[in-house]
């Protein structure tokens, strides 16, 4: 158990819908990262927040957005969902160089 | 551009030694990480190299050559539970912790 929690564990929805994924970092970690892992693909970095502010951005689609709240939990919002958005979405947190990953949310878009 | 290459699949026998290679070409370099990921589970941290040389941690060792853009992960005394994907990742720019991952090497250990 890494200490990072993510909810929900599974999410099944339809194309065109909007969903919110939630992440709670390890106690004391200020950075939160979001990654997408599609079938047979590597982990793709989406976005990083540090102490409430956006710090780095990857190839995140405009339909996706994220935020980090004052209590340091983070949410990833995915809208106008497409079939290709089906993937595992991981959240990670860190204080130093090592990133600790949560169990992931498996999103299935039908 | 950013490019990280690893073999897609490898197989080995229980008790043996296996070396998983990773080559990278990134715009910057600020450390290389190895993660283990069992199917459908979260990646777990194995090692971190920022200077050239070998880092040993129990049955696992990781090597880095920055001039060659090359790293390897060495797994000794293989166990069945080592069957997993091994992900190489580079932190490419200072002052950001963004990691660029390779597609991973799926290792199967046979009895």
GROMACS .gro file of C-alpha atoms in nm:
model
  221
    1UNK     CA    1   0.000   0.000   0.000
    2UNK     CA    2   0.164   0.322  -0.122
    3UNK     CA    3  -0.051   0.551   0.091
    4UNK     CA    4  -0.201   0.716  -0.218
    5UNK     CA    5  -0.574   0.657  -0.258
    6UNK     CA    6  -0.786   0.690  -0.568
    7UNK     CA    7  -1.159   0.670  -0.618
    8UNK     CA    8  -1.347   0.520  -0.780
    9UNK     CA    9  -1.166   0.198  -0.859
   10UNK     CA   10  -1.377   0.132  -1.167
   11UNK     CA   11  -1.590   0.362  -1.378
   12UNK     CA   12  -1.808   0.269  -1.673
   13UNK     CA   13  -1.972   0.544  -1.871
   14UNK     CA   14  -2.091   0.637  -2.218
   15UNK     CA   15  -1.939   0.851  -2.491
   16UNK     CA   16  -2.002   1.222  -2.451
   17UNK     CA   17  -2.026   1.201  -2.073
   18UNK     CA   18  -1.813   1.372  -1.808
   19UNK     CA   19  -1.643   1.204  -1.513
   20UNK     CA   20  -1.432   1.311  -1.216
   21UNK     CA   21  -1.150   1.102  -1.075
   22UNK     CA   22  -1.025   1.171  -0.726
   23UNK     CA   23  -0.684   1.128  -0.567
   24UNK     CA   24  -0.560   1.172  -0.212
   25UNK     CA   25  -0.182   1.191  -0.184
   26UNK     CA   26   0.033   1.044   0.090
   27UNK     CA   27   0.034   1.250   0.406
   28UNK     CA   28   0.291   1.528   0.369
   29UNK     CA   29   0.340   1.496  -0.008
   30UNK     CA   30   0.292   1.827  -0.187
   31UNK     CA   31   0.312   1.708  -0.546
   32UNK     CA   32   0.039   1.518  -0.728
   33UNK     CA   33   0.078   1.375  -1.078
   34UNK     CA   34  -0.176   1.225  -1.316
   35UNK     CA   35  -0.089   0.956  -1.571
   36UNK     CA   36  -0.290   0.771  -1.833
   37UNK     CA   37  -0.210   0.411  -1.927
   38UNK     CA   38  -0.394   0.270  -2.227
   39UNK     CA   39  -0.388  -0.099  -2.319
   40UNK     CA   40  -0.036  -0.202  -2.421
   41UNK     CA   41   0.086   0.155  -2.389
   42UNK     CA   42   0.330   0.310  -2.150
   43UNK     CA   43   0.237   0.553  -1.880
   44UNK     CA   44   0.167   0.893  -2.032
   45UNK     CA   45   0.220   1.194  -1.808
   46UNK     CA   46  -0.079   1.426  -1.806
   47UNK     CA   47  -0.023   1.695  -1.547
   48UNK     CA   48   0.149   1.778  -1.216
   49UNK     CA   49   0.035   2.000  -0.931
   50UNK     CA   50   0.256   2.123  -0.651
   51UNK     CA   51   0.098   2.266  -0.338
   52UNK     CA   52  -0.213   2.373  -0.523
   53UNK     CA   53  -0.053   2.513  -0.837
   54UNK     CA   54   0.001   2.360  -1.178
   55UNK     CA   55   0.370   2.282  -1.220
   56UNK     CA   56   0.412   2.075  -1.536
   57UNK     CA   57   0.190   1.972  -1.822
   58UNK     CA   58   0.216   1.677  -2.057
   59UNK     CA   59   0.007   1.587  -2.359
   60UNK     CA   60  -0.318   1.650  -2.176
   61UNK     CA   61  -0.620   1.696  -2.400
   62UNK     CA   62  -0.820   2.016  -2.377
   63UNK     CA   63  -1.121   1.803  -2.277
   64UNK     CA   64  -0.929   1.707  -1.962
   65UNK     CA   65  -0.863   1.934  -1.668
   66UNK     CA   66  -0.734   1.894  -1.315
   67UNK     CA   67  -0.699   2.083  -0.993
   68UNK     CA   68  -0.541   2.043  -0.652
   69UNK     CA   69  -0.734   2.164  -0.351
   70UNK     CA   70  -0.606   2.330  -0.030
   71UNK     CA   71  -0.612   1.994   0.149
   72UNK     CA   72  -0.384   1.869  -0.135
   73UNK     CA   73  -0.626   1.616  -0.279
   74UNK     CA   74  -0.663   1.638  -0.654
   75UNK     CA   75  -0.934   1.577  -0.909
   76UNK     CA   76  -0.902   1.494  -1.278
   77UNK     CA   77  -1.203   1.591  -1.487
   78UNK     CA   78  -1.258   1.419  -1.821
   79UNK     CA   79  -1.534   1.554  -2.045
   80UNK     CA   80  -1.689   1.475  -2.384
   81UNK     CA   81  -1.558   1.125  -2.338
   82UNK     CA   82  -1.456   0.919  -2.638
   83UNK     CA   83  -1.398   0.546  -2.673
   84UNK     CA   84  -1.023   0.610  -2.689
   85UNK     CA   85  -1.027   0.759  -2.339
   86UNK     CA   86  -1.077   0.411  -2.195
   87UNK     CA   87  -0.765   0.351  -1.988
   88UNK     CA   88  -0.618   0.317  -1.642
   89UNK     CA   89  -0.567   0.654  -1.480
   90UNK     CA   90  -0.303   0.668  -1.211
   91UNK     CA   91  -0.234   0.935  -0.959
   92UNK     CA   92   0.106   0.958  -0.791
   93UNK     CA   93   0.243   1.178  -0.516
   94UNK     CA   94   0.590   1.270  -0.403
   95UNK     CA   95   0.785   1.479  -0.159
   96UNK     CA   96   1.131   1.400  -0.301
   97UNK     CA   97   1.228   1.231  -0.624
   98UNK     CA   98   1.040   0.904  -0.572
   99UNK     CA   99   0.681   0.900  -0.695
  100UNK     CA  100   0.433   0.676  -0.513
  101UNK     CA  101   0.145   0.554  -0.728
  102UNK     CA  102  -0.213   0.499  -0.627
  103UNK     CA  103  -0.407   0.185  -0.729
  104UNK     CA  104  -0.558   0.357  -1.032
  105UNK     CA  105  -0.905   0.414  -1.171
  106UNK     CA  106  -1.005   0.193  -1.462
  107UNK     CA  107  -1.226   0.397  -1.695
  108UNK     CA  108  -1.431   0.219  -1.957
  109UNK     CA  109  -1.615   0.432  -2.214
  110UNK     CA  110  -1.887   0.246  -2.402
  111UNK     CA  111   1.218   1.468  -2.918
  112UNK     CA  112   1.177   1.234  -2.627
  113UNK     CA  113   1.243   0.864  -2.682
  114UNK     CA  114   1.288   0.579  -2.439
  115UNK     CA  115   1.346   0.229  -2.574
  116UNK     CA  116   1.315  -0.102  -2.395
  117UNK     CA  117   1.263  -0.456  -2.521
  118UNK     CA  118   0.895  -0.544  -2.530
  119UNK     CA  119   0.921  -0.890  -2.378
  120UNK     CA  120   1.177  -1.112  -2.211
  121UNK     CA  121   1.165  -1.459  -2.060
  122UNK     CA  122   1.388  -1.620  -1.801
  123UNK     CA  123   1.405  -1.918  -1.570
  124UNK     CA  124   1.354  -1.919  -1.195
  125UNK     CA  125   1.688  -1.872  -1.017
  126UNK     CA  126   1.856  -1.713  -1.318
  127UNK     CA  127   1.981  -1.358  -1.379
  128UNK     CA  128   1.820  -1.124  -1.631
  129UNK     CA  129   1.927  -0.782  -1.758
  130UNK     CA  130   1.669  -0.539  -1.895
  131UNK     CA  131   1.816  -0.260  -2.105
  132UNK     CA  132   1.687   0.091  -2.156
  133UNK     CA  133   1.819   0.356  -2.391
  134UNK     CA  134   1.696   0.711  -2.387
  135UNK     CA  135   1.714   1.028  -2.590
  136UNK     CA  136   1.561   1.321  -2.408
  137UNK     CA  137   1.602   1.697  -2.426
  138UNK     CA  138   1.742   1.697  -2.074
  139UNK     CA  139   1.832   1.450  -1.801
  140UNK     CA  140   1.778   1.472  -1.430
  141UNK     CA  141   1.758   1.111  -1.321
  142UNK     CA  142   1.646   0.767  -1.436
  143UNK     CA  143   1.396   0.549  -1.256
  144UNK     CA  144   1.295   0.186  -1.274
  145UNK     CA  145   0.948   0.077  -1.168
  146UNK     CA  146   0.788  -0.267  -1.144
  147UNK     CA  147   0.425  -0.307  -1.247
  148UNK     CA  148   0.217  -0.621  -1.212
  149UNK     CA  149  -0.073  -0.644  -1.455
  150UNK     CA  150  -0.358  -0.409  -1.358
  151UNK     CA  151  -0.172  -0.280  -1.054
  152UNK     CA  152   0.013   0.038  -0.964
  153UNK     CA  153   0.380   0.080  -1.054
  154UNK     CA  154   0.613   0.041  -0.757
  155UNK     CA  155   0.949   0.214  -0.729
  156UNK     CA  156   1.260  -0.001  -0.769
  157UNK     CA  157   1.557   0.228  -0.822
  158UNK     CA  158   1.684   0.575  -0.903
  159UNK     CA  159   2.012   0.668  -1.075
  160UNK     CA  160   2.129   1.021  -1.134
  161UNK     CA  161   2.506   0.963  -1.147
  162UNK     CA  162   2.694   0.709  -1.359
  163UNK     CA  163   2.750   0.371  -1.205
  164UNK     CA  164   2.579   0.082  -1.036
  165UNK     CA  165   2.321   0.104  -0.757
  166UNK     CA  166   2.255  -0.223  -0.576
  167UNK     CA  167   1.948  -0.298  -0.370
  168UNK     CA  168   1.911  -0.659  -0.268
  169UNK     CA  169   1.840  -0.881  -0.569
  170UNK     CA  170   1.796  -0.577  -0.794
  171UNK     CA  171   2.070  -0.352  -0.933
  172UNK     CA  172   2.051  -0.062  -1.174
  173UNK     CA  173   2.326   0.086  -1.388
  174UNK     CA  174   2.348   0.420  -1.563
  175UNK     CA  175   2.577   0.565  -1.830
  176UNK     CA  176   2.474   0.922  -1.905
  177UNK     CA  177   2.722   0.963  -2.191
  178UNK     CA  178   2.568   0.663  -2.368
  179UNK     CA  179   2.207   0.738  -2.275
  180UNK     CA  180   2.186   0.386  -2.138
  181UNK     CA  181   2.065   0.207  -1.829
  182UNK     CA  182   1.998  -0.150  -1.730
  183UNK     CA  183   1.811  -0.323  -1.452
  184UNK     CA  184   1.966  -0.647  -1.329
  185UNK     CA  185   1.751  -0.898  -1.149
  186UNK     CA  186   1.927  -1.186  -0.972
  187UNK     CA  187   1.796  -1.511  -0.826
  188UNK     CA  188   1.474  -1.472  -1.020
  189UNK     CA  189   1.152  -1.574  -0.851
  190UNK     CA  190   0.813  -1.644  -1.005
  191UNK     CA  191   0.677  -1.328  -0.841
  192UNK     CA  192   0.924  -1.123  -1.049
  193UNK     CA  193   0.701  -1.185  -1.352
  194UNK     CA  194   0.583  -0.830  -1.424
  195UNK     CA  195   0.643  -0.531  -1.646
  196UNK     CA  196   0.952  -0.322  -1.577
  197UNK     CA  197   0.925   0.044  -1.666
  198UNK     CA  198   1.218   0.272  -1.738
  199UNK     CA  199   1.148   0.643  -1.686
  200UNK     CA  200   1.354   0.960  -1.726
  201UNK     CA  201   1.307   1.289  -1.548
  202UNK     CA  202   1.407   1.521  -1.825
  203UNK     CA  203   1.418   1.872  -1.693
  204UNK     CA  204   1.541   2.026  -1.372
  205UNK     CA  205   1.288   2.184  -1.142
  206UNK     CA  206   1.012   1.958  -1.260
  207UNK     CA  207   0.937   1.604  -1.155
  208UNK     CA  208   0.771   1.506  -1.481
  209UNK     CA  209   0.865   1.149  -1.575
  210UNK     CA  210   0.880   1.018  -1.931
  211UNK     CA  211   0.814   0.644  -1.935
  212UNK     CA  212   0.916   0.379  -2.181
  213UNK     CA  213   0.649   0.131  -2.286
  214UNK     CA  214   0.790  -0.126  -2.043
  215UNK     CA  215   0.944  -0.471  -2.067
  216UNK     CA  216   0.718  -0.763  -1.981
  217UNK     CA  217   0.923  -1.028  -1.805
  218UNK     CA  218   0.796  -1.384  -1.770
  219UNK     CA  219   0.973  -1.613  -1.527
  220UNK     CA  220   0.929  -1.985  -1.585
  221UNK     CA  221   0.992  -2.262  -1.334
   0.00000   0.00000   0.00000
